């Protein structure tokens, strides 16, 4: 039985086209050369890396592939931007600005700079939809601000930040602007060359590429301190023998995304909307977290009042696992972000938009993707109301709600 997968913001399956592109670079008789080697095998690997760099640049809408540096993941790309910029520009000042809803890849990098290196960080609040206010950014800028880092789209709610406006404020203040584009790359068109963005992070496994590969866009002329020290790889910006199959996979994934985004995005958005409105119509006391319109087309984060989110995720998982029946396949969804859900800590993102603690615990993220079908939505609309009903029938909070209604 194939589970229905609604957790594409956590990770995506590798597309067949990507797998095929990577395979020759993993085969024992294939292109396993070291891109730094001068012999033919090495130069083939080098050429494959450069061709992939062009594909990444094309998806991000940057003119010069030399502005793309391959990293091991989105986290490394974010760390390279935040820590690399802080160390390279500390003579300018020791102040950074970010938002309360960033991924931990940015938040914990900022925390490290504060705790271990004496930098100061301002965490901008967000409105109830998760958006940063340009006025708040203007007010937080200081003469010693060296970097602003605001994500392009949020992983938990899908809310899209006003990057163009925020970047323009930074550009006119002469402050570097980084955006974590891990969730938006491949889902929304990015034309970074026309945007006041200096640094942007992406990750392979969020757009149908492999895990273990990411990239950082570094606008020409922007200086960063390297995080890894060793050989002169990636033009001295990131030492270490390159992950050639991974880079080839990321390039192939970017090429597929560029080709299909205009047709795939509306198709996925339509299914997401049907799922969202269908659940809200069928189940009482369901609330949307995130922006109603300025939001990724694949994401919906819903609070099911009086339901424990973890129990809902597990019950839905079990619906498929225990029944082992194609009529009732499992549903893979996620409470909060995958990275945070293992900790059972209330989501910092939902806290930041003001969701009360008891409702945070009843919040679940559905993130759809390329492989979902309308039949998946039909099944979800059939199963989820039943599961929520069952969980609520066991909940003392739900009992109280019923009494309140009488
Ligand atoms: C917005 C965002 N930034 C960064 C990351 C980290 O990416 P990676 O898993 O490639 O390290 C994630 C992963 O969930 C993410 O959603």
Coordinates of N, CA and C and ligand atoms in Angstrom, one line a residue, residues 9-10 72-76 78 103 105 151 153-155 180 182-183 203-206 213 339, ligand 1:
X9 N 7.1 19.7 2.4 CA 8.0 20.7 2.9 C 9.1 20.1 3.7
X10 N 8.8 18.9 4.2 CA 9.9 18.2 5.0 C 10.9 17.7 4.0
X72 N 26.5 21.5 1.3 CA 26.0 20.2 1.6 C 24.5 20.1 1.9
X73 N 23.9 21.3 2.1 CA 22.4 21.3 2.4 C 22.0 22.8 2.5
X74 N 20.7 22.9 2.7 CA 20.2 24.3 2.9 C 20.7 24.9 4.2
X75 N 20.9 24.1 5.3 CA 21.4 24.6 6.5 C 22.8 25.1 6.4
X76 N 23.6 24.4 5.6 CA 25.0 24.9 5.4 C 25.0 26.3 4.6
X78 N 22.6 28.5 4.6 CA 22.1 29.6 5.5 C 23.3 30.0 6.5
X103 N 13.7 29.6 9.9 CA 14.1 28.2 10.1 C 15.2 28.3 11.1
X105 N 17.9 26.9 10.9 CA 19.2 27.0 10.2 C 19.7 28.5 10.3
X151 N 13.4 35.1 5.5 CA 13.1 34.0 4.6 C 12.1 34.4 3.4
X153 N 9.9 32.3 2.0 CA 8.6 31.7 2.3 C 8.8 30.8 3.5
X154 N 7.8 30.8 4.3 CA 7.9 30.0 5.6 C 7.6 28.5 5.4
X155 N 8.4 27.7 6.0 CA 8.3 26.2 5.9 C 7.0 25.7 6.6
X180 N 16.4 33.1 2.9 CA 16.4 31.6 2.9 C 15.3 31.3 1.9
X182 N 14.8 28.3 0.6 CA 14.7 26.8 0.6 C 13.3 26.3 0.2
X183 N 12.3 27.0 0.8 CA 10.9 26.5 0.5 C 10.4 27.2 -0.8
X203 N 18.0 24.2 -1.2 CA 18.3 22.9 -0.8 C 17.7 21.9 -1.8
X204 N 18.5 20.9 -2.2 CA 18.1 19.9 -3.2 C 16.9 19.1 -2.9
X205 N 16.8 18.6 -1.6 CA 15.8 17.6 -1.3 C 14.4 18.3 -1.1
X206 N 14.3 19.6 -1.2 CA 13.0 20.2 -1.1 C 12.3 20.4 -2.5
X213 N 22.7 18.0 -0.6 CA 23.2 19.1 -1.6 C 22.3 20.3 -1.4
X339 N 11.9 19.2 11.2 CA 13.0 19.3 12.1 C 12.6 19.5 13.5
Ligands
LIG1 C1 13.0 27.3 5.3 C2 14.1 26.2 5.5 N1 15.4 26.6 5.5 C3 16.4 25.7 5.7 C4 16.1 24.4 5.8 C5 17.3 23.4 6.0 O1 17.5 22.7 4.8 P1 18.3 21.3 4.8 O2 17.4 20.3 5.3 O3 18.7 21.1 3.4 O4 19.5 21.5 5.7 C6 14.8 23.9 5.7 C7 14.5 22.5 5.9 O5 13.4 22.1 6.4 C8 13.8 24.9 5.5 O6 12.5 24.5 5.5

